[in-house]
Every structure is written in C-alpha cells, then in structure tokens.
Short mmCIF file of C-alpha atoms and ligand atoms in Angstrom, two decimals:
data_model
loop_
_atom_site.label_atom_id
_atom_site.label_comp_id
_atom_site.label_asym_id
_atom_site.label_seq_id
_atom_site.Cartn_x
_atom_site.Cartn_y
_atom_site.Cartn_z
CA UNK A 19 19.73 14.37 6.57
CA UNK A 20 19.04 10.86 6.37
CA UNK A 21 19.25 11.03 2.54
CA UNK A 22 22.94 12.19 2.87
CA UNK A 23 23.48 9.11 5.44
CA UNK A 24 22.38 6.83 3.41
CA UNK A 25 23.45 7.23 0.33
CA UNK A 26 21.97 4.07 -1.92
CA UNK A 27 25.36 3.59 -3.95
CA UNK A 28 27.19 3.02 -0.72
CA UNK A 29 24.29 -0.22 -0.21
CA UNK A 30 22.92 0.96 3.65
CA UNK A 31 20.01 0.40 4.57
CA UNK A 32 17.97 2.75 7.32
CA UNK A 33 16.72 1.00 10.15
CA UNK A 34 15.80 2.30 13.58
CA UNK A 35 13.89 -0.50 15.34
CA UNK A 36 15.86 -3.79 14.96
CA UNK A 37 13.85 -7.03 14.46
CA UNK A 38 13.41 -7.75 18.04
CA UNK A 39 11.90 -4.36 18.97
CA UNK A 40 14.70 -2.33 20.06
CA UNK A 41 15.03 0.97 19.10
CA UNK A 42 17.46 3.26 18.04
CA UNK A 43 17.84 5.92 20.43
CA UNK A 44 19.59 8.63 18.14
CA UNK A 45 17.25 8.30 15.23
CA UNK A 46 14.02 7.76 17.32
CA UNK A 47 11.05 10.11 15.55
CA UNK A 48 9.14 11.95 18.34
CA UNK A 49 5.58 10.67 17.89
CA UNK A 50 3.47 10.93 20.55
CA UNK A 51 2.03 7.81 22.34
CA UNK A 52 -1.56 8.30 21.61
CA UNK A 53 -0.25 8.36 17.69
CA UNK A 54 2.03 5.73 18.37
CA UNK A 55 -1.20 3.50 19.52
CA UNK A 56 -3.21 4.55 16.89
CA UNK A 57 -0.86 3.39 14.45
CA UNK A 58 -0.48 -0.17 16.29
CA UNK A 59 -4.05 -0.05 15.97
CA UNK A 60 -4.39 0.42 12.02
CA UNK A 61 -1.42 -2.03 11.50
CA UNK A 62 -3.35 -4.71 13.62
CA UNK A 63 -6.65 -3.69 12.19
CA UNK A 64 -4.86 -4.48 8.11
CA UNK A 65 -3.63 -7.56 9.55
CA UNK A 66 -7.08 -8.68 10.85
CA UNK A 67 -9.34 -7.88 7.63
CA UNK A 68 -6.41 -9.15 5.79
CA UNK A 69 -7.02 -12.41 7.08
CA UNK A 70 -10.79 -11.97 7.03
CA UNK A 71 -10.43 -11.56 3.29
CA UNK A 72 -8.45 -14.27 2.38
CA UNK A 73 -12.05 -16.31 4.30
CA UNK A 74 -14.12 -14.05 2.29
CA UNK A 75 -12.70 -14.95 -0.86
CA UNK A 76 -12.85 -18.48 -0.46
CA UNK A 77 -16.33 -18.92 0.38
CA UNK A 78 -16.75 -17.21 -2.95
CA UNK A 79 -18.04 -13.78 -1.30
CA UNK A 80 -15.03 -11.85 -2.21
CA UNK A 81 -13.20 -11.97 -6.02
CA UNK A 82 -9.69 -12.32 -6.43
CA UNK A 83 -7.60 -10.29 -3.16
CA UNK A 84 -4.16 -9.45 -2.63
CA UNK A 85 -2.95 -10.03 0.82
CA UNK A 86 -0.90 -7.44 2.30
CA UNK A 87 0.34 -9.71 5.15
CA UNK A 88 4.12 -8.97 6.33
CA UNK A 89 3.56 -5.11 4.47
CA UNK A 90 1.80 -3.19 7.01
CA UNK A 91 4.44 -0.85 7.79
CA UNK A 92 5.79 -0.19 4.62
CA UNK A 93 2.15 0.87 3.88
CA UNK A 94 1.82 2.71 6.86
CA UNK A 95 5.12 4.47 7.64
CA UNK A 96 4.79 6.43 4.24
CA UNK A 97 1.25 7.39 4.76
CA UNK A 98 1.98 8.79 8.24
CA UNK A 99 3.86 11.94 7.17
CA UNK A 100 1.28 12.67 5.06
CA UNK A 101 -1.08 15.70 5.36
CA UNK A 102 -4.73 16.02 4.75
CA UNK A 103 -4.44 17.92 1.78
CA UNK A 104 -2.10 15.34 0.28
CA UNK A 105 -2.67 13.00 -2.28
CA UNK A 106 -1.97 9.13 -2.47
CA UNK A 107 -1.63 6.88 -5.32
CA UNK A 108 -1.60 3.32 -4.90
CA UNK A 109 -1.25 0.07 -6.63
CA UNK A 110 -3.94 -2.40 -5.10
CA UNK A 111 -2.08 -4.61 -2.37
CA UNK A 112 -1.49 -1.15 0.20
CA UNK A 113 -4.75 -1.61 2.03
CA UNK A 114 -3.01 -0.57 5.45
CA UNK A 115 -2.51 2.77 3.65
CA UNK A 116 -6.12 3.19 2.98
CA UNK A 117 -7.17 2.37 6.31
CA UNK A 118 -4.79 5.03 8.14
CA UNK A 119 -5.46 7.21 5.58
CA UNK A 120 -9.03 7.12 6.28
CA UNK A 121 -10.59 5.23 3.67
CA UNK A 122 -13.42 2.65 5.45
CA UNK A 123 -12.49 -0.36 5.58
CA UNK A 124 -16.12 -1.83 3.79
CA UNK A 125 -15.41 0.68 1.26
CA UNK A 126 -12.55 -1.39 0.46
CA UNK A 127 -14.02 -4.31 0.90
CA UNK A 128 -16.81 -3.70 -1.80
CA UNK A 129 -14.48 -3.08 -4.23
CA UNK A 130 -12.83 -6.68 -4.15
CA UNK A 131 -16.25 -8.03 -4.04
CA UNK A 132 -16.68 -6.42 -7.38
CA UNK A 133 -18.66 -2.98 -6.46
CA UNK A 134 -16.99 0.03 -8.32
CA UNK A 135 -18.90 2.24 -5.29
CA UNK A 136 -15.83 0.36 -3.62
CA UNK A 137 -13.51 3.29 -4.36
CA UNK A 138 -15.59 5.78 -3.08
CA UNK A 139 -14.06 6.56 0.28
CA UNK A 140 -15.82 10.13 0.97
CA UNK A 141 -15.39 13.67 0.75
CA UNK A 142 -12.06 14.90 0.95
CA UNK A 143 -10.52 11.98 0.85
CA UNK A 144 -7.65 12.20 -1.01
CA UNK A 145 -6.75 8.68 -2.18
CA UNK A 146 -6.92 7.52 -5.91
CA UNK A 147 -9.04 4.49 -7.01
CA UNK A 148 -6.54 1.45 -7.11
CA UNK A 149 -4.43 0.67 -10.30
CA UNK A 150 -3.87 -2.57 -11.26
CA UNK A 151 -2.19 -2.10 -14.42
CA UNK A 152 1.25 -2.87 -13.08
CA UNK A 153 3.32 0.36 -13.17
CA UNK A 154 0.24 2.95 -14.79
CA UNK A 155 -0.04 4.77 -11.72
CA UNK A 156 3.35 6.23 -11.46
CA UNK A 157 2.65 9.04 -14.08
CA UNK A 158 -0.72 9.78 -13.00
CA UNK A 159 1.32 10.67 -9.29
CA UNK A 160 3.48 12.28 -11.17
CA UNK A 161 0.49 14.48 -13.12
CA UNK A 162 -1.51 14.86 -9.86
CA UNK A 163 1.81 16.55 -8.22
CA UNK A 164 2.76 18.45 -10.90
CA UNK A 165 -0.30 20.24 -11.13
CA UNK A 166 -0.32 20.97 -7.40
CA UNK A 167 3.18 22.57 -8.39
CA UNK A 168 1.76 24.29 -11.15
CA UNK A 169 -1.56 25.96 -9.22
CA UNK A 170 1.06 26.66 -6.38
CA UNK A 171 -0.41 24.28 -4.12
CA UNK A 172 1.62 23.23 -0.94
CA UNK A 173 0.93 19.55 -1.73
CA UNK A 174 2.75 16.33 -2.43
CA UNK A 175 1.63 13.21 -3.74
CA UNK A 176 2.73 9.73 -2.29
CA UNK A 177 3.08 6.87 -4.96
CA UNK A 178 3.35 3.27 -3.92
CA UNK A 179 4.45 0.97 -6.41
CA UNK A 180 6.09 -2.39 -6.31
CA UNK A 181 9.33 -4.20 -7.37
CA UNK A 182 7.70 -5.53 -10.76
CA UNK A 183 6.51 -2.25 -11.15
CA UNK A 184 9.70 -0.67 -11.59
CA UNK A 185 10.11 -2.63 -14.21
CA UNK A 186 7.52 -0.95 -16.40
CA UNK A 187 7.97 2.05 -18.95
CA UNK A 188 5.84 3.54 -16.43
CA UNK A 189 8.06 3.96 -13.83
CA UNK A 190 10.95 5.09 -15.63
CA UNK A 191 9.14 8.07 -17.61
CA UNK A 192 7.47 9.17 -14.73
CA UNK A 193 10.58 9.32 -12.53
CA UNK A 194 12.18 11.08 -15.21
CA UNK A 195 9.60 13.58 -15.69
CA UNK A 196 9.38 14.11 -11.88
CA UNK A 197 13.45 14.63 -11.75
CA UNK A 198 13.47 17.20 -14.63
CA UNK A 199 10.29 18.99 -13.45
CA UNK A 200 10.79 18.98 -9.45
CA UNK A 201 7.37 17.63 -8.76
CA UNK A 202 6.60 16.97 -4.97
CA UNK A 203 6.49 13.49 -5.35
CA UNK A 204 7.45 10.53 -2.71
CA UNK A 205 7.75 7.11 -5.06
CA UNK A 206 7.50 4.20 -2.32
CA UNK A 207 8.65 1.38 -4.24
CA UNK A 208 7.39 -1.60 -2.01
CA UNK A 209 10.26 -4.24 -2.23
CA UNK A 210 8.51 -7.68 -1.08
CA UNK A 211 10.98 -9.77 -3.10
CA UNK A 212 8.77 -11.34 -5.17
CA UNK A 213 6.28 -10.09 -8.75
CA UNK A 214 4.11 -13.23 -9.04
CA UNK A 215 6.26 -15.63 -8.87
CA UNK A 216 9.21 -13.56 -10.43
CA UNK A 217 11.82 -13.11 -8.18
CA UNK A 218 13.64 -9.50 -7.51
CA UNK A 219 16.91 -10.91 -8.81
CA UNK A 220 15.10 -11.44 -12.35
CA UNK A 221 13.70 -7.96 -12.13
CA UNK A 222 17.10 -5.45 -12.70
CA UNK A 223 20.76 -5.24 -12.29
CA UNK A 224 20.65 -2.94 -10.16
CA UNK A 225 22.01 -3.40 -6.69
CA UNK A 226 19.07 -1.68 -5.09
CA UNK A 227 15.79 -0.02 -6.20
CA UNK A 228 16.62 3.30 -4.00
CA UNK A 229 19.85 3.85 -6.31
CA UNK A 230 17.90 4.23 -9.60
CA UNK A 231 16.67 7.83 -7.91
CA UNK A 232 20.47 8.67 -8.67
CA UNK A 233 20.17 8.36 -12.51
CA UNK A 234 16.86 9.96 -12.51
CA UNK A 235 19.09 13.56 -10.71
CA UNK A 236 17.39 12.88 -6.95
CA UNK A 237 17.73 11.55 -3.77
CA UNK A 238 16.98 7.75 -2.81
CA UNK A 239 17.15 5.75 0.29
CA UNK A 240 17.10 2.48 1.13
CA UNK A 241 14.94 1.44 4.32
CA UNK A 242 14.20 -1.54 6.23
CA UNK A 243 10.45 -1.97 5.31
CA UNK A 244 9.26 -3.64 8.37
CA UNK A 245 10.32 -1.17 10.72
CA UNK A 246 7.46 1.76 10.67
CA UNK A 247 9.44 4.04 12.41
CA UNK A 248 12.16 4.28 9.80
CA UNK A 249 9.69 4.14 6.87
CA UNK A 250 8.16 7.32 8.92
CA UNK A 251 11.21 9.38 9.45
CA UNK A 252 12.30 8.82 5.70
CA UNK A 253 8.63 9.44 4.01
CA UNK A 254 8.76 12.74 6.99
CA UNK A 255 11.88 13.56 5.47
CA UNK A 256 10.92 13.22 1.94
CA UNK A 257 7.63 14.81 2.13
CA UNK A 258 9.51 17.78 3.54
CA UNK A 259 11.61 18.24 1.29
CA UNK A 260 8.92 18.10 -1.36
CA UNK A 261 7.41 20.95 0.37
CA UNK A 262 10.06 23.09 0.20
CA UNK A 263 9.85 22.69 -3.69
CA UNK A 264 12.87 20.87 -3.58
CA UNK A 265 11.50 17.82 -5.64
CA UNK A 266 10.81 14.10 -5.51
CA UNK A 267 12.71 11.54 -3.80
CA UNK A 268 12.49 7.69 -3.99
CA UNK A 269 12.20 5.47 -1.12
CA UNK A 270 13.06 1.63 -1.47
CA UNK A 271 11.11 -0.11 1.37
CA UNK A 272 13.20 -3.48 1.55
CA UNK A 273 9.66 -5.93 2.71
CA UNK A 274 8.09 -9.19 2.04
CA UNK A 275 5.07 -10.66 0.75
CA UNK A 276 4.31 -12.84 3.61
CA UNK A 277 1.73 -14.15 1.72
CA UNK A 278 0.54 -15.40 -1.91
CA UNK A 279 0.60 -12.96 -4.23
CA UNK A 280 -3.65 -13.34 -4.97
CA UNK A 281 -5.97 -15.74 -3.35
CA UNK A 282 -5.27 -17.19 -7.03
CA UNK A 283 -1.45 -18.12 -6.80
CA UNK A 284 0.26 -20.51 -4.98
CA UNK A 285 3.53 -19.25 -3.30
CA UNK A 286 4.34 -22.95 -2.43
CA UNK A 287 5.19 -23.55 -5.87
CA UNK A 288 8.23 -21.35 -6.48
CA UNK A 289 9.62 -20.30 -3.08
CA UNK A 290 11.02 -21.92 0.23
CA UNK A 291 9.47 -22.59 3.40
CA UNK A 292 12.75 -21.05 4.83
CA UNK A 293 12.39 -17.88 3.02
CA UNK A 294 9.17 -17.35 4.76
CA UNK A 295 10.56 -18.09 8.09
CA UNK A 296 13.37 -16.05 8.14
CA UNK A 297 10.93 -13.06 6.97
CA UNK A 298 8.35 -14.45 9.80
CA UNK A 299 10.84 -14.09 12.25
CA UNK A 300 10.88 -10.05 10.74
CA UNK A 301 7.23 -9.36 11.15
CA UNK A 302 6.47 -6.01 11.35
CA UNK A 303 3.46 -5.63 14.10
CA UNK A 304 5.36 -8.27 16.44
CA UNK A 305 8.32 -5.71 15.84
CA UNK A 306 6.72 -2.23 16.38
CA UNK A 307 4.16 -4.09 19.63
CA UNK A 308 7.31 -5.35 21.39
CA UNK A 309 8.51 -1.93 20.87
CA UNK A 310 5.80 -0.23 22.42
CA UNK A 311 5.85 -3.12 25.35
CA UNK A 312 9.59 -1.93 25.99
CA UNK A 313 7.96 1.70 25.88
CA UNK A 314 5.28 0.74 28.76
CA UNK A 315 2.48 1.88 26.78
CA UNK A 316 1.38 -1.33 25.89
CA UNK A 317 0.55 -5.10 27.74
CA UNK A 318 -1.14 -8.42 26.84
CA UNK A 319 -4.03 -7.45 28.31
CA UNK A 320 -5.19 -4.63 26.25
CA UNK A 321 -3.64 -6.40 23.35
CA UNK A 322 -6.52 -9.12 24.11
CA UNK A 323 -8.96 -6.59 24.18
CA UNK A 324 -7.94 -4.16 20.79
CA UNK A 325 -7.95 -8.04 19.06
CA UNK A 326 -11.56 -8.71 20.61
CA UNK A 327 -12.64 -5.08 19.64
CA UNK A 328 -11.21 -5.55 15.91
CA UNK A 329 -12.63 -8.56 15.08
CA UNK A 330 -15.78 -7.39 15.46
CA UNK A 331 -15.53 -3.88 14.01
CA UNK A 332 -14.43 -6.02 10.97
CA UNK A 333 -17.52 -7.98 11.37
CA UNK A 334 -19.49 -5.13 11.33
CA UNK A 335 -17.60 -3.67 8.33
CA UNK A 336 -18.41 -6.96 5.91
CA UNK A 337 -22.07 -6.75 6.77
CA UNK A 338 -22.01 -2.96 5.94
CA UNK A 339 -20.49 -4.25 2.66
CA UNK A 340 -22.73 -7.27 1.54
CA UNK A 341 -25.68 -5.09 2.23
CA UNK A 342 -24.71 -2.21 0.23
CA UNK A 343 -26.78 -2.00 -2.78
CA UNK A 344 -25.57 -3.73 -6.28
CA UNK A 345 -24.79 -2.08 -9.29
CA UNK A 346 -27.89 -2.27 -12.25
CA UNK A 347 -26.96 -3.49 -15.11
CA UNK A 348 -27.15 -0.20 -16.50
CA UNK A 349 -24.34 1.10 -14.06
CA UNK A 350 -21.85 -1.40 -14.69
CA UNK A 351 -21.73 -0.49 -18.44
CA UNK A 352 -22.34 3.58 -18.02
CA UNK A 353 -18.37 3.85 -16.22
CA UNK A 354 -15.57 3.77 -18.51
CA UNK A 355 -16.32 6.07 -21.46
CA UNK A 356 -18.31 9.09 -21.20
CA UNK A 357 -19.99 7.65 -25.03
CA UNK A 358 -20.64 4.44 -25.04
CA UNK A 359 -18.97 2.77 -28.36
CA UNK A 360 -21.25 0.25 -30.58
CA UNK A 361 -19.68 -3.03 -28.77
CA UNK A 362 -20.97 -2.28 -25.78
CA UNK A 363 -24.09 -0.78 -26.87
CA UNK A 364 -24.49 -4.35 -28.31
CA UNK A 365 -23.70 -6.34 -25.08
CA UNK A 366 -26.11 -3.83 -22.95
CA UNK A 367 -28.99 -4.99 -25.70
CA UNK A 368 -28.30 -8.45 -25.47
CA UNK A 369 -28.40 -8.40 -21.60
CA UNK A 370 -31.17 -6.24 -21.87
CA UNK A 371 -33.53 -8.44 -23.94
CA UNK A 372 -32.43 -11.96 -21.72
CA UNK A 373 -30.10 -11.11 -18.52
CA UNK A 374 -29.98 -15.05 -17.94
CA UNK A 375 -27.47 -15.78 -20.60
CA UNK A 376 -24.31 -16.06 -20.59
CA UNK A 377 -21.46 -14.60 -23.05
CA UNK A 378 -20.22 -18.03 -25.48
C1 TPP B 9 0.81 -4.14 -17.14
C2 TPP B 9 0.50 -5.39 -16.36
N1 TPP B 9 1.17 -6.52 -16.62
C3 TPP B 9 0.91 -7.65 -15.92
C4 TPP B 9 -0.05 -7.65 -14.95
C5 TPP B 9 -0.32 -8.91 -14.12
N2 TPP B 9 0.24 -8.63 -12.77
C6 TPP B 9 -0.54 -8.26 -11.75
S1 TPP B 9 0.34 -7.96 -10.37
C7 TPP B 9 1.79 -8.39 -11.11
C8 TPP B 9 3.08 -8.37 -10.35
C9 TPP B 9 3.34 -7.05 -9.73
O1 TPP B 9 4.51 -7.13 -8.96
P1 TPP B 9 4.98 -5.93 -8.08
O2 TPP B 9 4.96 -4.67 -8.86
O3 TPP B 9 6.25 -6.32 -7.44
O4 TPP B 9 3.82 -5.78 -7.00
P2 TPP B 9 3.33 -6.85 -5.90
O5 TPP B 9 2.31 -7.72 -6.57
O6 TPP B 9 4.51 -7.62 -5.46
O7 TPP B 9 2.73 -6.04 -4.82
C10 TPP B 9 1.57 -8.74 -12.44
C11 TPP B 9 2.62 -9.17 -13.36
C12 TPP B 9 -0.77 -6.45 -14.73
N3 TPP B 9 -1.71 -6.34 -13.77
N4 TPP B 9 -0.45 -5.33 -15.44
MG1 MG B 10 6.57 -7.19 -5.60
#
C-alpha cells in the first residue's frame, strides 16, 4: 500500500511522473488512453478559462477570481477516483475539480460574476456550493460522510482544503471527528506554499501537512501535487479504503500557486521571481502532455487543434453566462435565512421604494 510506503514521519514524498514527463514504470496506474486524454483535456480546458477569467475580471465583467494556475492536477488527480455517487467539498480555487467532475464550466463562471444560480451545476451532481470561509468546509465533509456511514451508504466524500486552511479550528475538529468516527472521508489538503501572502513556513511546525493524519489515529501521505498520476493512485487508494469502512485518510498534495492569490493581490510584493521559475519549470500539464507524447497518444498537431477547439468552447461558455438571467432584487435578499430578520426587511424597503441609491 502506498500509505505503508510512504509513511509521512519518514518525510517521502510519492511521485510517479518526474518533472520532465517520465514515468515510473512500477507505480504506473492503468488508465486507459481515452481517460488518459480526457483528463489532458479537462486540465487544459482549467488552464484556458483560467486565463480567460483573469481577462474577465479585469474588464470588470467578472468579481474578484482565484486563479488555479500551476493546481490542475492536484484538483484533478483526487477527483478522478471518485464515483458518481460521491460527494465533493471544495474551497473556491479547485475549479479543475468542478470541471472533471461535471459541473459546466458557465455555471462556474456565473458564480464569480456574482449569480448565486452559479452553484447550480444540475441534477445529480454531487458537488457542494464553494466555501470561502477559510477552513468551514472541512466539517460539513465530514457531516456529509458521516451520514452516508450512518444510512449505510457506499459513499465517500472528497474535501479539498488548503495550507491556511489547516490552520483553522475547522480542520482540526473535523479531522478529529472523522478519526474517532471512521467516516469515508479523503481530506486533500492543497499545499501551494503560499495563504495570501503568508508563507507555509509561518503556517505550523510541522514538517509536513500529511503527518498531522498521524495524531488524528489515520493514514497520511505526502504526494508530489503536480504529477496527476500520483495524486490519482493515492486519492484511488484512499477512496478505497474508505469504502471498505476503513476510514479517512489525508493526502498532502505538495503544489504551487502559480499565480496571485485573487485578481486582487499582488504576488510580486512578497515572493521571488525565482520561486516562480523553479515551480514553472514543474508545471503540471507540460508534465502529464510530455508524458502522453512519450506514450504516442499525443502530437503537436492535435495539441493545436484541442487549444483551437477550447478556446472557443470557452467562448461559448461566457456568452451562455452573461446572458443568463439576473437575480431580482427580491432573490438576492430571499437566500440566506428561511425568515427574513428586521435588518434586512429594512434594506429590501429602502431598495424597494428608490433602487438608485446607494448604501452611505
Ligand atoms: C475564516 C477566514 N479567514 C480569512 C479569510 C480571508 N482569506 C481568504 S483565502 C485566505 C487564504 C487561504 O489560504 P489557503 O487555505 O492556503 O488556500 P489558498 O488560497 O492558498 O488556495 C484567507 C486568509 C477567509 N476567507 N476566511
Ligand atoms: Mg494555500
């Protein structure tokens, strides 16, 4: 088991395709090409309407977006051992996981241009609206799994979360919950170094992330999170166990924010240009497509024609989402509470009787 192999106190970390591509024979998954090119194709497609957002955003047609540039296959690895009946719980920068998951890509797009319908992404679907309270989806993965558990359900629940987030109360009472209670729960904690502009160094004492799992009574591993392949065969791993009824396990995917943390920070300001480069140099799609050049399943010239294709299914996708209806007024305020308390009440009036003005 790779678990066993990689113990987190002894500091390893699982990797199976090195940063040029090659692959490790002996630990290889066996996916079959057509799912092999399918994934290329979601990691690509994040990558595109990554960068599309960033545009949207500053020609003021998106809000505030976290890029998940230099992440796709941490996202992605995890989410490809899932099964349909599943569940996944996310934080707000795992957009690749949406997209293989099945969640349309304008769905997602609405919601960063403010549109609640934005985390609607169908029927069946089982993905939970995004959380951006740092660290408050960790017990609600831990609930959703549980009760699978409980109802006798064969499900498990996958839980990204990042470095900062493991920080929070959060984290720790969920984990410890999940330990003592054997819910079929994967944590993902997505390593990219950096919380804003605080630095993982600042976040714990720890060594690693993964070796917290040991305190909590259950397995962690540590894995190189730009290599999908390894993200796959530990999240395979984990999920299986889960299962089985054998409980949670924690997976540290070691990544980088390639780029700011929001289209509202600066990354300039408190890290290197190095830094970046050496983690350039680590990309994950440049990784996994030289792999699947090596492979023969792959050349420049349908590479040419998947980017032509994407950019404008992405295209496509934005005008699906600008010409989705807006909210009323009355919808914005009917959401969060199933009574709506006096303030509000007040603020819906005032609207009401002149929508021009503006809060003081
Ligand atoms: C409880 C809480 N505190 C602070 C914030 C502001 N905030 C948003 S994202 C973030 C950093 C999160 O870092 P990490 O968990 O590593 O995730 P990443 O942004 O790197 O994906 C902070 C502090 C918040 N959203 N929620
Ligand atoms: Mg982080």
């Amino acid at each position: 088991m790779l678990v066993d192999d990689y113990d987190p106190l002894k500091g390893r970390m699982l990797q199976i395709l090195d940063k040029d591509g090659n692959v490790n024979k002996e630990l290889e998954p066996k996916i079959d090409d057509k799912r092999l090119l399918d994934v290329y194709r979601t990691m690509l497609l994040t990558r595109m309407a990554d960068e599309k957002s960033i545009r949207l955003q500053r020609q003021g047609r998106f809000g505030a977006y976290p890029s998940s540039r230099g992440q796709e296959a941490s996202q992605i690895g995890p989410a490809m051992a899932l099964e349909e009946t599943d569940w996944m719980v996310w934080a707000f920068r795992e957009l690749g996981a949406l997209l293989l998951r099945g969640a349309p890509l304008w769905r997602t797009m609405l919601y960063w241009m403010g549109n609640e319908e934005g985390s609607r992404y169908g029927e069946g679907v089982r993905i939970t609206p995004s959380s951006v309270p740092v660290g408050s989806q960790v017990p609600h993965a831990v609930g959703i799994s549980f009760a699978m558990k409980y109802r006798n359900e064969k499900g498990v629940t996958l839980c990204f979360f990042g470095d900062g987030g493991s920080s929070e109360g959060d984290f720790h009472e969920g984990l410890n919950f999940a330990g003592v209670m054997k819910t079929p729960t994967v944590f993902v904690c997505q390593n990219n170094q950096w919380a804003i502009s605080v630095p993982r160094e600042k976040q714990t004492a720890s060594k690693t992330i993964a070796q917290k799992a040991v305190a909590y009574g259950f397995p962690g591993i540590l894995v190189d999170g730009n290599d999908v392949l390894a993200l796959y065969s530990a999240a395979k791993e984990a999920v299986e166990r889960a299962r089985r009824g054998e409980g949670p396990t924690l997976i540290e995917s070691f990544t980088y924010r390639m780029s700011d943390h929001t289209t509202s920070d600066d990354a300039t300001r408190y890290r290197t240009e190095q830094e970046l480069k050496y983690w350039t140099e680590r990309d994950p799609i440049t990784r996994f497509r030289t792999y699947l050049m090596k492979k023969g399943i792959w050349d420049d010239v349908k590479e040419k024609a998947l980017v032509a294709e994407l950019g404008q299914f992405v295209e496509e996708e934005v005008k699906k989402a600008e010409e989705h209806a807006r909210p009323t007024l009355d919808e914005v305020f009917s959401y969060t509470y199933a009574e709506m308390p006096d303030d509000l009440k007040a603020q819906l009036d005032s609207h009401r009787r002149d929508p021009g003005r503006k809060e003081g």
